[in-house]
Coordinates of C-alpha atoms (C1' of nucleotides) in Angstrom, one line a residue:
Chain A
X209 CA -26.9 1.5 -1.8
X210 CA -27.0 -2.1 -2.9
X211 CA -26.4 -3.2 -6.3
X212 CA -29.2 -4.7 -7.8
X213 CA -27.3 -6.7 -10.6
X214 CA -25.2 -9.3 -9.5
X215 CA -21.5 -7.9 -9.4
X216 CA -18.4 -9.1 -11.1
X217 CA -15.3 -7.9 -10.1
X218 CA -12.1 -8.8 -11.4
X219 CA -7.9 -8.1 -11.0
X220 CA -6.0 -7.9 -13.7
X221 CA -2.3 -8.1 -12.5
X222 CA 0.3 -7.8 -15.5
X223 CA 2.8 -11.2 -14.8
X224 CA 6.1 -9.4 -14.8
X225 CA 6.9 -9.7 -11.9
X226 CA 5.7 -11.2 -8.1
X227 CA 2.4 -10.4 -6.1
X228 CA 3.1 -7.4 -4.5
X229 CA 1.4 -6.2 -1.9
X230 CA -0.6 -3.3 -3.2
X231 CA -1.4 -5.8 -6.0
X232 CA -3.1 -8.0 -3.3
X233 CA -4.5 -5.8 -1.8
X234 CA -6.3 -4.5 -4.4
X235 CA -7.3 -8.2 -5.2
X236 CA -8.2 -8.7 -1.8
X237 CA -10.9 -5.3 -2.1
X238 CA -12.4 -7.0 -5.1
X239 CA -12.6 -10.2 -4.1
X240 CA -14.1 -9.1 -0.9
X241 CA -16.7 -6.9 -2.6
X242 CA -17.6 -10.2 -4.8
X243 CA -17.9 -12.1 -2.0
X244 CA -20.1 -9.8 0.3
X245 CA -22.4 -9.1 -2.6
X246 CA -22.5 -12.7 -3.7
X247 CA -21.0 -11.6 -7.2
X248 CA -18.2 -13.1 -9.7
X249 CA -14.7 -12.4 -9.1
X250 CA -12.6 -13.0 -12.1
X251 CA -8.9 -13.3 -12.8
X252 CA -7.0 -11.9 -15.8
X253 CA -3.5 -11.5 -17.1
X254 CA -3.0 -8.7 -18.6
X255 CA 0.4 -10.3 -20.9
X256 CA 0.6 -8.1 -23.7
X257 CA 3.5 -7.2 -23.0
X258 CA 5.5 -9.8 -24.5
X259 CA 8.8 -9.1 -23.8
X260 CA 8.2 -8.8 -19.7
X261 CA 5.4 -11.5 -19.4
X262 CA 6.9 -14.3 -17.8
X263 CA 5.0 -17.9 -17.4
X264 CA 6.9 -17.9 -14.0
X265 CA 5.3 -14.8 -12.6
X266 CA 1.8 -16.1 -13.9
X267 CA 2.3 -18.9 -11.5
X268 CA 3.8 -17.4 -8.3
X269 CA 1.0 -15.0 -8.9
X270 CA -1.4 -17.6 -8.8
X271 CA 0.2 -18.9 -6.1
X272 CA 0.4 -16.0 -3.8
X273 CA -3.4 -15.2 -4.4
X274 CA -4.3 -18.7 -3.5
X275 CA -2.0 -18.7 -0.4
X276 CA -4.1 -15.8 0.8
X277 CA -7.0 -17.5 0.3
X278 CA -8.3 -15.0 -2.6
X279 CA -9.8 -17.6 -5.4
X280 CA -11.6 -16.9 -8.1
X281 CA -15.0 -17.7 -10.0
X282 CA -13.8 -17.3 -13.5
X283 CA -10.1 -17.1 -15.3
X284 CA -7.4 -16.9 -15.8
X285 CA -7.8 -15.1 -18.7
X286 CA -5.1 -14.3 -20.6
X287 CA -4.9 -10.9 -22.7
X288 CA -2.5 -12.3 -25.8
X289 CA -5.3 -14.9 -26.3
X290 CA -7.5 -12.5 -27.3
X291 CA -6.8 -10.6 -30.4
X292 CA -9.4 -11.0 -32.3
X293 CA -11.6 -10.2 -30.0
X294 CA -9.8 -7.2 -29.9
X295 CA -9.2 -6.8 -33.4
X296 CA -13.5 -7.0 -33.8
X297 CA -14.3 -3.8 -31.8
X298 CA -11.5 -2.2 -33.0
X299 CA -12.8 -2.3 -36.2
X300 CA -16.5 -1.6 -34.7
X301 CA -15.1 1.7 -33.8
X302 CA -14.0 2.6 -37.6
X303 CA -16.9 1.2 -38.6
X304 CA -19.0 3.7 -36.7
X305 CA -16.7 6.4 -37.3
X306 CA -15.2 6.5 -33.9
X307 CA -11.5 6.1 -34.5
X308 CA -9.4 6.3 -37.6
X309 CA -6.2 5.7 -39.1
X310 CA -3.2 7.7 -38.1
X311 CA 0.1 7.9 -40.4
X312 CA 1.6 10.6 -38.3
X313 CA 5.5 9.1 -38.2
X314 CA 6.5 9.1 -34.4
X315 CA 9.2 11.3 -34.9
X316 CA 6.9 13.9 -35.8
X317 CA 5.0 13.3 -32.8
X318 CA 7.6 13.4 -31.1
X319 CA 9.0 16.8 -32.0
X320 CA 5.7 18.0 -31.8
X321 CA 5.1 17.0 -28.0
X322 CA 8.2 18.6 -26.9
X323 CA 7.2 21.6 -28.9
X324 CA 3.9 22.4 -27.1
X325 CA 5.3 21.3 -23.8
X326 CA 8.5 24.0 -24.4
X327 CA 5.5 26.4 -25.1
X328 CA 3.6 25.3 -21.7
X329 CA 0.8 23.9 -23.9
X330 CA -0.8 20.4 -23.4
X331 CA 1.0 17.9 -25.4
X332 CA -1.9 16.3 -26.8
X333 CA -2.1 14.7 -30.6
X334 CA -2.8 17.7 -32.8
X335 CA -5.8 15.7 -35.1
X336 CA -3.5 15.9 -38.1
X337 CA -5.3 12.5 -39.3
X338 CA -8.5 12.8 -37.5
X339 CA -10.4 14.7 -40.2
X340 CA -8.5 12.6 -43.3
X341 CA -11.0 9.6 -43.5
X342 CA -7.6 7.2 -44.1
X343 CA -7.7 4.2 -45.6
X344 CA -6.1 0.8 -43.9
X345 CA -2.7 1.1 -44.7
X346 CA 0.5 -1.0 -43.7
X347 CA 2.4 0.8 -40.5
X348 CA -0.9 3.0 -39.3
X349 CA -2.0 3.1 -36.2
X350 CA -5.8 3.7 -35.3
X351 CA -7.0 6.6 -33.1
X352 CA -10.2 6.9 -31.0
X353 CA -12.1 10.0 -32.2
X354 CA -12.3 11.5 -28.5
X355 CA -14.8 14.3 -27.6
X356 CA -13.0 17.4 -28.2
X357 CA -15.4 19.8 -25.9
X358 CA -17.6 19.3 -22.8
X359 CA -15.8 17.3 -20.1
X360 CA -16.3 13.7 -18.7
X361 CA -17.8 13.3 -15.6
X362 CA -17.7 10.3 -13.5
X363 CA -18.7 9.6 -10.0
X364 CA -16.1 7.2 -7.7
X365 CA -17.2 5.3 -5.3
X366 CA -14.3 6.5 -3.4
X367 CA -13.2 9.6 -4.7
X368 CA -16.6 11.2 -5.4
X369 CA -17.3 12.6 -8.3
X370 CA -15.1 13.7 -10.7
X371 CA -14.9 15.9 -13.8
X372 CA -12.1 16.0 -16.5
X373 CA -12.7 18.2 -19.7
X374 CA -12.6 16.7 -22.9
X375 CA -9.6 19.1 -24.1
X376 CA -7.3 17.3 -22.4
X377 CA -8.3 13.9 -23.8
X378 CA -5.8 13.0 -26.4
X379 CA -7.3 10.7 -29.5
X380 CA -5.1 7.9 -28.2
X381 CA -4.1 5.3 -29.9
X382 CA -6.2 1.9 -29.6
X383 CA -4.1 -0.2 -32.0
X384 CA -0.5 -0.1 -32.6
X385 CA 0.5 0.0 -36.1
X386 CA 1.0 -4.1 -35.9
X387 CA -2.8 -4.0 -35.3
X388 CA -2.4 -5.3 -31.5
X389 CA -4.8 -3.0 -29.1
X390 CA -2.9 -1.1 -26.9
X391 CA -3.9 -1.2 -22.7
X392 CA -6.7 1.1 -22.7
X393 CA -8.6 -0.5 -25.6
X394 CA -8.0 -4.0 -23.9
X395 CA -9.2 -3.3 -20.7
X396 CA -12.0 -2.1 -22.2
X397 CA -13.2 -4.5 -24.1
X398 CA -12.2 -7.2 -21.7
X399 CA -14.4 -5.0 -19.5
X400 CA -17.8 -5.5 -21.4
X401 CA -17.0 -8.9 -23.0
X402 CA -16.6 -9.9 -19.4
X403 CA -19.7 -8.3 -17.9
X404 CA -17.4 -6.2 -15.0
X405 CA -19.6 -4.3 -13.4
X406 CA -17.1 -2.5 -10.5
X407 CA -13.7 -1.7 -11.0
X408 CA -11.6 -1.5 -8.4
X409 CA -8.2 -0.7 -8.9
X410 CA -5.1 1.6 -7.6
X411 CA -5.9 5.8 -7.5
X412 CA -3.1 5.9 -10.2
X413 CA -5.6 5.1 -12.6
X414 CA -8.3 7.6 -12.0
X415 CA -6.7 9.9 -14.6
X416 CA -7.3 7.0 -17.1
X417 CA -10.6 6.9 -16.7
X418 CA -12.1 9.5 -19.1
X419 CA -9.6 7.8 -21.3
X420 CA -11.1 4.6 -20.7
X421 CA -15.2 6.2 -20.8
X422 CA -14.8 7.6 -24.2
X423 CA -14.2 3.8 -25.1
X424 CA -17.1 2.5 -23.8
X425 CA -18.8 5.7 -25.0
X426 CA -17.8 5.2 -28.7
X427 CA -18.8 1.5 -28.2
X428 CA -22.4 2.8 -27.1
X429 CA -21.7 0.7 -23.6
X430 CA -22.3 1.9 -20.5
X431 CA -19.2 2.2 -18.2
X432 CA -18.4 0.2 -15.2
X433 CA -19.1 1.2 -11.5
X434 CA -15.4 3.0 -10.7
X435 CA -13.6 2.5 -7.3
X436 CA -10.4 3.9 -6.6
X437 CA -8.4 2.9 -4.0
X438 CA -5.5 4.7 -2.4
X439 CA -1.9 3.9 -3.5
X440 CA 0.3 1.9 -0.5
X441 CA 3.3 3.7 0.2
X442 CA 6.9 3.1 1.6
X443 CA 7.8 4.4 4.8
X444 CA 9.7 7.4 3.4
X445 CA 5.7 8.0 1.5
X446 CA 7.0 6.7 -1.6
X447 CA 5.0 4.3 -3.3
X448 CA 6.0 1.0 -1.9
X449 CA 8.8 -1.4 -3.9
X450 CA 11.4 -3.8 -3.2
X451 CA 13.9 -0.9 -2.0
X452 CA 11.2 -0.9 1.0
X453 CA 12.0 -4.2 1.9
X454 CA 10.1 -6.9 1.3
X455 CA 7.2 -6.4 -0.7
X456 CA 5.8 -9.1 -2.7
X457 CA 3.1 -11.5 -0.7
X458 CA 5.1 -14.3 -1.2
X459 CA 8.3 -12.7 1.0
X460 CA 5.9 -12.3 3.9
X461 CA 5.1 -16.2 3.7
X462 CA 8.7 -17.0 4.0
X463 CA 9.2 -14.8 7.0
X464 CA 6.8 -16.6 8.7
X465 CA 3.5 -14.4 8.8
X466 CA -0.1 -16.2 8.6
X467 CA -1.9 -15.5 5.2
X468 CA -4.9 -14.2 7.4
X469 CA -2.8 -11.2 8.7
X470 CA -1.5 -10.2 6.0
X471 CA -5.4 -10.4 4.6
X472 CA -6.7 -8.0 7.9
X473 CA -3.5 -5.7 7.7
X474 CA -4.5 -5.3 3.9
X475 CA -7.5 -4.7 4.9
X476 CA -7.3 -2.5 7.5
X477 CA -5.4 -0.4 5.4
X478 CA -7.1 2.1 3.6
X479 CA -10.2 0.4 4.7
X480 CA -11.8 0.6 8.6
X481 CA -14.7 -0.3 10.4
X482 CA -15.1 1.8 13.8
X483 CA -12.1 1.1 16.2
X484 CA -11.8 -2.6 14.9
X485 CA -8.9 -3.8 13.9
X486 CA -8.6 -8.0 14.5
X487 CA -11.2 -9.2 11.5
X488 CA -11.1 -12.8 10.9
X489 CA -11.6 -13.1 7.0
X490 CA -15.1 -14.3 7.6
X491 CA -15.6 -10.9 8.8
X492 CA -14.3 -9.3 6.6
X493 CA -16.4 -10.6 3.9
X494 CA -19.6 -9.7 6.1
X495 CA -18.2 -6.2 7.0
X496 CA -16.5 -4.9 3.7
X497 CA -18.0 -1.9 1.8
X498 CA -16.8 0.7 -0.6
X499 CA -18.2 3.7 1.1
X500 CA -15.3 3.3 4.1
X501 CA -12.3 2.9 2.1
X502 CA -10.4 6.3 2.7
X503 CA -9.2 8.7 0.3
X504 CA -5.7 9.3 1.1
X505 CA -2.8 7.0 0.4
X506 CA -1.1 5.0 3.4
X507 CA 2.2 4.0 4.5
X508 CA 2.8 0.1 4.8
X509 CA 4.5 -0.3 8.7
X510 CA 5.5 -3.5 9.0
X511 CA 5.7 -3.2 13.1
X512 CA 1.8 -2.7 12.7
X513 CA 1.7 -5.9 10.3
X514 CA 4.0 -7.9 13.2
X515 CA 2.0 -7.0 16.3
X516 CA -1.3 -8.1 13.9
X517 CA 0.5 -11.2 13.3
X518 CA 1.2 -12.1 16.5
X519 CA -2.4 -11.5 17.4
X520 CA -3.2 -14.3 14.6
X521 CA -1.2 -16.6 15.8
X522 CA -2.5 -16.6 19.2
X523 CA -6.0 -17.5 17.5
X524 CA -4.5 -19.7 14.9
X525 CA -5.7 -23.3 15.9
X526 CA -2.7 -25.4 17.4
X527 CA -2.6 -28.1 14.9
X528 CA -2.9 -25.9 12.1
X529 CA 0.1 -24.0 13.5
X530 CA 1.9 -26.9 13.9
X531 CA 1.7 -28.3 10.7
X532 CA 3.0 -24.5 9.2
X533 CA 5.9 -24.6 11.8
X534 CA 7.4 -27.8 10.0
X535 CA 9.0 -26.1 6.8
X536 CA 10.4 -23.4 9.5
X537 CA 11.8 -26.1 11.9
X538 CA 13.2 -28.2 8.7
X539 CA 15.3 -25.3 7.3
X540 CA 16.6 -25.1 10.8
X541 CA 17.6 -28.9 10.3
X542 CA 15.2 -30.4 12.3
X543 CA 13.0 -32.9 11.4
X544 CA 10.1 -33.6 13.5
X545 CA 8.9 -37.2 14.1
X546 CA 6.5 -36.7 17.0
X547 CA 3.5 -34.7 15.6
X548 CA 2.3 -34.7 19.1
X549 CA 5.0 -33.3 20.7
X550 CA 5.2 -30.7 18.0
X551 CA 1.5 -29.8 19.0
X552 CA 2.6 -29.5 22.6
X553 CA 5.6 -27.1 22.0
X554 CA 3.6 -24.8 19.8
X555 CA 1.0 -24.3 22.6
X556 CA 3.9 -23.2 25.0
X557 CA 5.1 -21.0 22.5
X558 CA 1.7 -19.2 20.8
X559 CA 1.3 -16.7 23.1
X560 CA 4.9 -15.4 22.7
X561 CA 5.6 -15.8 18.6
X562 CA 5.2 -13.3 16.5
X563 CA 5.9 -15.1 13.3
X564 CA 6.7 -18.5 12.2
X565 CA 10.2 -18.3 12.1
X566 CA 10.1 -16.8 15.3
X567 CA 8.7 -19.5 16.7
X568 CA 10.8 -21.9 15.1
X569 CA 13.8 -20.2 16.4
X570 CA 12.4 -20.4 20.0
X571 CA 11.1 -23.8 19.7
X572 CA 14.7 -25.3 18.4
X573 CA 15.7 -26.5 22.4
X574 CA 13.2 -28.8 22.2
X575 CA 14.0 -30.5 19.5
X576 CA 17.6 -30.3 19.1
X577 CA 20.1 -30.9 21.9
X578 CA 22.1 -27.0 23.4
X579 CA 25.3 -26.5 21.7
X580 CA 25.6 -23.7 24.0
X581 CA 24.4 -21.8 26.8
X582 CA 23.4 -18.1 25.7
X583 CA 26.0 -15.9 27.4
X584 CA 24.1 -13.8 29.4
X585 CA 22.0 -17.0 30.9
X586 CA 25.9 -18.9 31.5
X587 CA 27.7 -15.9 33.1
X588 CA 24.5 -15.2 35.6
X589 CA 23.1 -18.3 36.5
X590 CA 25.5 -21.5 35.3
X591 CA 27.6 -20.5 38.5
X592 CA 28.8 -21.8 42.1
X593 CA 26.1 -20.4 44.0
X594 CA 23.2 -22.1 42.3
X595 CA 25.3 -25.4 42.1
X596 CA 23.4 -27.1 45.3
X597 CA 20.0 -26.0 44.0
X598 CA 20.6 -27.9 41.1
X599 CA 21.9 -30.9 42.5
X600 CA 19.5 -31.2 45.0
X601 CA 16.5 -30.8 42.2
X602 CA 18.3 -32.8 40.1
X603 CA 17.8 -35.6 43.0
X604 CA 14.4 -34.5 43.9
X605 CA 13.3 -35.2 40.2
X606 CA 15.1 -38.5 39.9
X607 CA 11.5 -40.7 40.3
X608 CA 9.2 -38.5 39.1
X609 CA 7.7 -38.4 36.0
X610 CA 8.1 -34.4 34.9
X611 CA 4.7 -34.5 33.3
X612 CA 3.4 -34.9 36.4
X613 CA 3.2 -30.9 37.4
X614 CA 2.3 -31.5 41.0
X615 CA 4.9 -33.7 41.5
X616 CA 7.7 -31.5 40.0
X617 CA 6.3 -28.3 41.9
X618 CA 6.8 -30.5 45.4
X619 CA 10.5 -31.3 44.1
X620 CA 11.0 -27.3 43.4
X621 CA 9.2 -27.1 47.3
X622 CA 11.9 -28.8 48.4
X623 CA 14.9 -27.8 47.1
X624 CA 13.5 -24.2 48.2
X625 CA 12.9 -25.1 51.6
X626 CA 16.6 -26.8 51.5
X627 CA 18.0 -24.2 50.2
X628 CA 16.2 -21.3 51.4
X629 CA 16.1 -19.4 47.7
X630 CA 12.3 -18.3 46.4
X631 CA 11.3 -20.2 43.6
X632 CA 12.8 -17.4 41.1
X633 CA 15.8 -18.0 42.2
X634 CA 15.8 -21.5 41.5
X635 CA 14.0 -21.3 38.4
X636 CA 16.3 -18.9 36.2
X637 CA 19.6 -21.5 36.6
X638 CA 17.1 -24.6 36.0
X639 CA 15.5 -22.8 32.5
X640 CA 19.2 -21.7 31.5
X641 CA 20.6 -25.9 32.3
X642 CA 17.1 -27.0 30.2
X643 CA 16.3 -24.8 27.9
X644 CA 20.3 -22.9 27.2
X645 CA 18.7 -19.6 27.0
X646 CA 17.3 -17.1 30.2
X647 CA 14.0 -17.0 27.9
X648 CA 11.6 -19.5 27.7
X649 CA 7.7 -20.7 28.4
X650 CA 6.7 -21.4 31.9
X651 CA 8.8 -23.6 34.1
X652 CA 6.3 -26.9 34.4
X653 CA 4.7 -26.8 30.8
X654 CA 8.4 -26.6 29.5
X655 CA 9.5 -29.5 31.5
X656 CA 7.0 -31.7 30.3
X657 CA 7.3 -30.7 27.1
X658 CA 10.7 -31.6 27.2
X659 CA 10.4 -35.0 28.8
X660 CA 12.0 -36.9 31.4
X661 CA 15.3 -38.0 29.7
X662 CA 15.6 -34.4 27.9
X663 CA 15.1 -32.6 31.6
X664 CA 17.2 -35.0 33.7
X665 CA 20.3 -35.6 31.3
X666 CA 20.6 -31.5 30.9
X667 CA 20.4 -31.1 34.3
X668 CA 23.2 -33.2 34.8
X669 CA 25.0 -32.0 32.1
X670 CA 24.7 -28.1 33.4
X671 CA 26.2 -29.2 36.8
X672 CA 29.0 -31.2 35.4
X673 CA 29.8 -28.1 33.4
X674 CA 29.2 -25.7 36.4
X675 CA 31.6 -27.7 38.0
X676 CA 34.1 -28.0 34.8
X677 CA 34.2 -24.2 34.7
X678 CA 34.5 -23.3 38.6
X679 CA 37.6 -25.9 38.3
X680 CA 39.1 -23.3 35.8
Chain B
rG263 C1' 3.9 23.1 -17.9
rG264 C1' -1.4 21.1 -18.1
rU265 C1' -5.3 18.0 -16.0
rC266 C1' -6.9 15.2 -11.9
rC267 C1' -6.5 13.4 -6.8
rC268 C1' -5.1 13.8 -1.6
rA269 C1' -4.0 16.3 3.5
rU270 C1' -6.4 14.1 11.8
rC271 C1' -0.8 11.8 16.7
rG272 C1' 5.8 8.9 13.8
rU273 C1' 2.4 5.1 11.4
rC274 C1' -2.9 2.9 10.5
rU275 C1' -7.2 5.3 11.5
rA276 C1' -12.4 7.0 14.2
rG277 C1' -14.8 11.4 13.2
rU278 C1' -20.3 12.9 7.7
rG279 C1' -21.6 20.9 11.8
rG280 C1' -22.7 20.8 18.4
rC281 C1' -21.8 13.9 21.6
rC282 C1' -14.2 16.6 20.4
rU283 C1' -11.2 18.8 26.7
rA284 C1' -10.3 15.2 19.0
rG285 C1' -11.3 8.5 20.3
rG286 C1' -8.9 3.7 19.2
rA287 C1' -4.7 0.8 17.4
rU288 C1' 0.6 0.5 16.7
rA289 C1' 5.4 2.2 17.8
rU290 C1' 8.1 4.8 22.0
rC291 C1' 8.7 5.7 27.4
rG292 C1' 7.2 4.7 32.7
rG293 C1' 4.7 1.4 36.1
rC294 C1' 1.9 -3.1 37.6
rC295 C1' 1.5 -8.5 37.1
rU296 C1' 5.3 -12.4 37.4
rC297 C1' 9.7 -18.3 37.7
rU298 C1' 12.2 -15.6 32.7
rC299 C1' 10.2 -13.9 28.1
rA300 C1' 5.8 -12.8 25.9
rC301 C1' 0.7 -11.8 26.9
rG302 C1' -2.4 -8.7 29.9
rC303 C1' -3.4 -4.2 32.8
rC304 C1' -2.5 1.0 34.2
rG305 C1' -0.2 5.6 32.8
rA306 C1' 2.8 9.4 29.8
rA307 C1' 4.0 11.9 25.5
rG308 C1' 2.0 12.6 20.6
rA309 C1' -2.3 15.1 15.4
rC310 C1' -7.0 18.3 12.9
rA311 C1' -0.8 21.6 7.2
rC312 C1' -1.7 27.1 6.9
rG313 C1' -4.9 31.4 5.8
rG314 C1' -9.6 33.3 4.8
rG315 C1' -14.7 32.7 4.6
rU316 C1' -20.0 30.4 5.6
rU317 C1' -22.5 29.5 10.5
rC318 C1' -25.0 30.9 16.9
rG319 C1' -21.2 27.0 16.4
rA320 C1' -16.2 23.9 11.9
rG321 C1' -11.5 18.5 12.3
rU322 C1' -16.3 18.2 9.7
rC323 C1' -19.0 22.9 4.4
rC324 C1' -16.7 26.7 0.6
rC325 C1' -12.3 29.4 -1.4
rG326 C1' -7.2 30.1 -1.5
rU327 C1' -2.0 28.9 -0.1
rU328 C1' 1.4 25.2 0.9
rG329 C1' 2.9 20.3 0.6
rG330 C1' 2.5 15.3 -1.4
rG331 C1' 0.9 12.1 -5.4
rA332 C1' -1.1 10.3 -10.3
rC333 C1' -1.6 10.9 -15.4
rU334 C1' 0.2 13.4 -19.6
rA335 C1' 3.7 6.6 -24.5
rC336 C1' 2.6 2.5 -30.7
rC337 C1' 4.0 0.4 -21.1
rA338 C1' 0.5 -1.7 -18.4

RNA sequence: GGUCCCAUCGUCUAGUGGCCUAGGAUAUCGGCCUCUCACGCCGAAGACACGGGUUCGAGUCCCGUUGGGACUACCA
């Protein structure tokens, strides 16, 4: 079933706080239905809350979405710019009789709340004012006139179709007694004056929805296609926050991970196509629908996120990769002068990095010279017994250029037939002398990545301490 | 308390009444490959929450139970 008007989507994060993940992945769903339908996608910031809105949050929001990639047609709009738009369908709805003002003191409220909910009743507003016809008056607070029988039906995209009855829709307030709209009534009418036509959001909302119908209702405005997604929760299946770990977008960027995984493992969950699980975003945009988003919530596992990572990175284009690598390799203290060399070390080291920093951590004996020799690698292999294999290779290599593969697998033929070991036996001593750890890529490609003056002098430099320590 | 939503391996999921002896991925364990690591390959273990229906036949439909969750503000 294909929409036949063009769609606008939109996200409305609140900018308290950073991009977190199920915010982005709910940005990422309507995005992605924008963009596979051709639609708008427009960005709003829902700041009415003064006293936790924070310019800084609007920007690293901002910045997190467009890290990802997510961009939008239309916005940012910005909630507390828009009072009087607010204020003008307030007033529409006591116009037409479908809200009025409420002096019921909050205290009475209150009391009265706790009072039905000591009885086991529903601790809706009682109608006190609802029937009074009141007048504007300084300190009242306006109240939509909600259907009192029948019940509100709705059908998700997601969910299917549900069915709330009207008795347990309060006559909630739409504008606080300083006339400001309160979160239902904004949404609303940003809704309409926007032209949304799918709303996407988290499955905590689903119970708002009636709420947010009788608006549109009262308005005489058709309601919005609704989509609700599943909430993303914590491994211990609470909804997901900072005790979790790291759960803002912009965490995941510093630890290294490629915007386009965190985009598929977003994705992927709550949302699947067959048994695939690797989706480039161009995919994604092709293959994304509504009608396979599950209905239950689902745990965020970061080892899931990791291994899809990894699998990025091996597609990730080397240059591109390189160029990402730098801020990694700086905060490690290197600075890299030789783009092309850079290039050449991450292709060693793509098929083995799970993340960024990962791969800045394994790339750093190339760049910088070895402090030390990792302890396992120096009690197993920087020894007596490989001391004339290294010699004699370190001889063998003296003339030839280490680039030159052919040339450096006849030195290692040598030194094997001199010495009789197998070429593992050789190579484990010469990767701990070149590279100071028992890990590393191949033999030949990290040779000449190294260079001739890097290889030769740390060859020499691992005998003379071989010798050094065997002296005591 | 009320209303609403949800329920397949540890985790993400496929599954839309017979193709299910429940598939894939990840994590775990074992093996292979191999100059190390990683990749890759092979294999093991691992799930339809429970109980009733409906049906010739139910993971799939219905009801109930249990267990999770959301909402129930002059927050969003």
């Amino acid at each position: 079933m294909e929409p036949i008007e063009p769609i606008v989507t939109r996200f409305p994060p609140s900018p308290t706080g950073n991009l977190h993940v199920g915010g982005a992945r709910t940005a990422l769903f309507n995005w992605l239905y924008a963009r596979r339908h051709g639609g708008k996608f427009i960005l709003r910031m829902e700041d009415t809350d003064r006293e936790r809105s924070k310019q800084e949050y609007v920007d690293a929001i901002l910045d997190a979405l467009t890290w990802l990639g997510i961009d939008w047609d239309e916005g940012p709009h910005f909630q507390s710019r828009r009072g009087p738009i607010y204020a003008e369908y307030i007033q529409r709805l006591l116009d037409t009789g479908n809200a009025y003002y409420c002096t019921c003191p909050p205290e009475v409220l209150e009391r009265k709340r706790k009072a039905a909910l000591e009885k086991g009743q529903n601790p809706v507003y009682d109608g006190t004012c609802r029937e009074k016809s009141l007048a504007p008056r300084e300190g009242a607070v306006v109240r939509l006139k909600s259907p009192k029988t029948g019940a509100t039906v709705f059908e998700d995209r997601v969910k299917g179709p549900i069915s709330t009855p009207n008795s347990q829709l309060d006559d909630l307030i739409i504008a606080r007694s300083d006339g400001s709209p309160t979160y239902h009534l904004a949404v609303v009418v940003d809704d309409i004056t926007m032209g949304v036509t799918h709303i996407i959001r988290g499955d905590d909302h689903v119970s708002n929805t009636p709420r947010q119908i009788a608006i549109y209702k009262a308005l005489g405005v058709e309601p919005p296609v609704y989509a609700h997604v599943p909430m993303v929760l914590g491994p211990d299946k609470k909804r997901l926050s900072k005790r979790h770990g790291a759960a803002s977008v912009t965490e995941y960027r510093e630890m290294g991970y490629l915007p386009e995984a965190i985009v598929n493992f977003l994705a992927r969950l709550g949302w699947s196509h067959g048994d695939q699980e690797f989706f480039t975003v161009d995919e994604l945009e092709e293959k994304f629908s509504l009608e396979n988003i599950g209905k239950s919530a689902g745990v965020f596992d970061p080892a899931r996120l990791l291994d899809l990572n990894a699998d990025h990175m091996r597609a990730a284009d080397t240059s591109r990769l390189a160029g990402l690598l730098i801020p990694h390799l700086e905060k490690r203290g290197v600075t890299v002068e030789d783009r092309a060399r850079l290039k050449d070390a991450v292709e060693t080291l793509k098929p083995r990095a799970k993340t960024l920093e990962d791969m800045a951590e394994s790339a750093l004996f190339y760049f910088t010279p070895i402090a030390r020799y990792e302890e396992k690698g120096d009690k197993k292999f920087l020894k007596a017994e490989f001391l004339p294999a290294l010699e004699l290779l370190s001889a063998e290599l003296e003339d030839v250029d280490v680039a030159n593969q052919e040339a450096v697998e006849a030195a290692f033929g040598a030194v094997m037939e001199q010495t009789g070991l197998g070429f593992g036996k050789i190579a484990q001593p010469v990767r701990v002398a070149i590279t100071g750890k028992t890990a590393s890529p191949g033999m030949f490609e990290t040779m000449r990545v190294l260079g001739n003056e890097n290889v030769k002098s740390r060859l020499k430099n691992a005998i003379a301490y071989i010798k050094a320590k065997e002296q005591g």
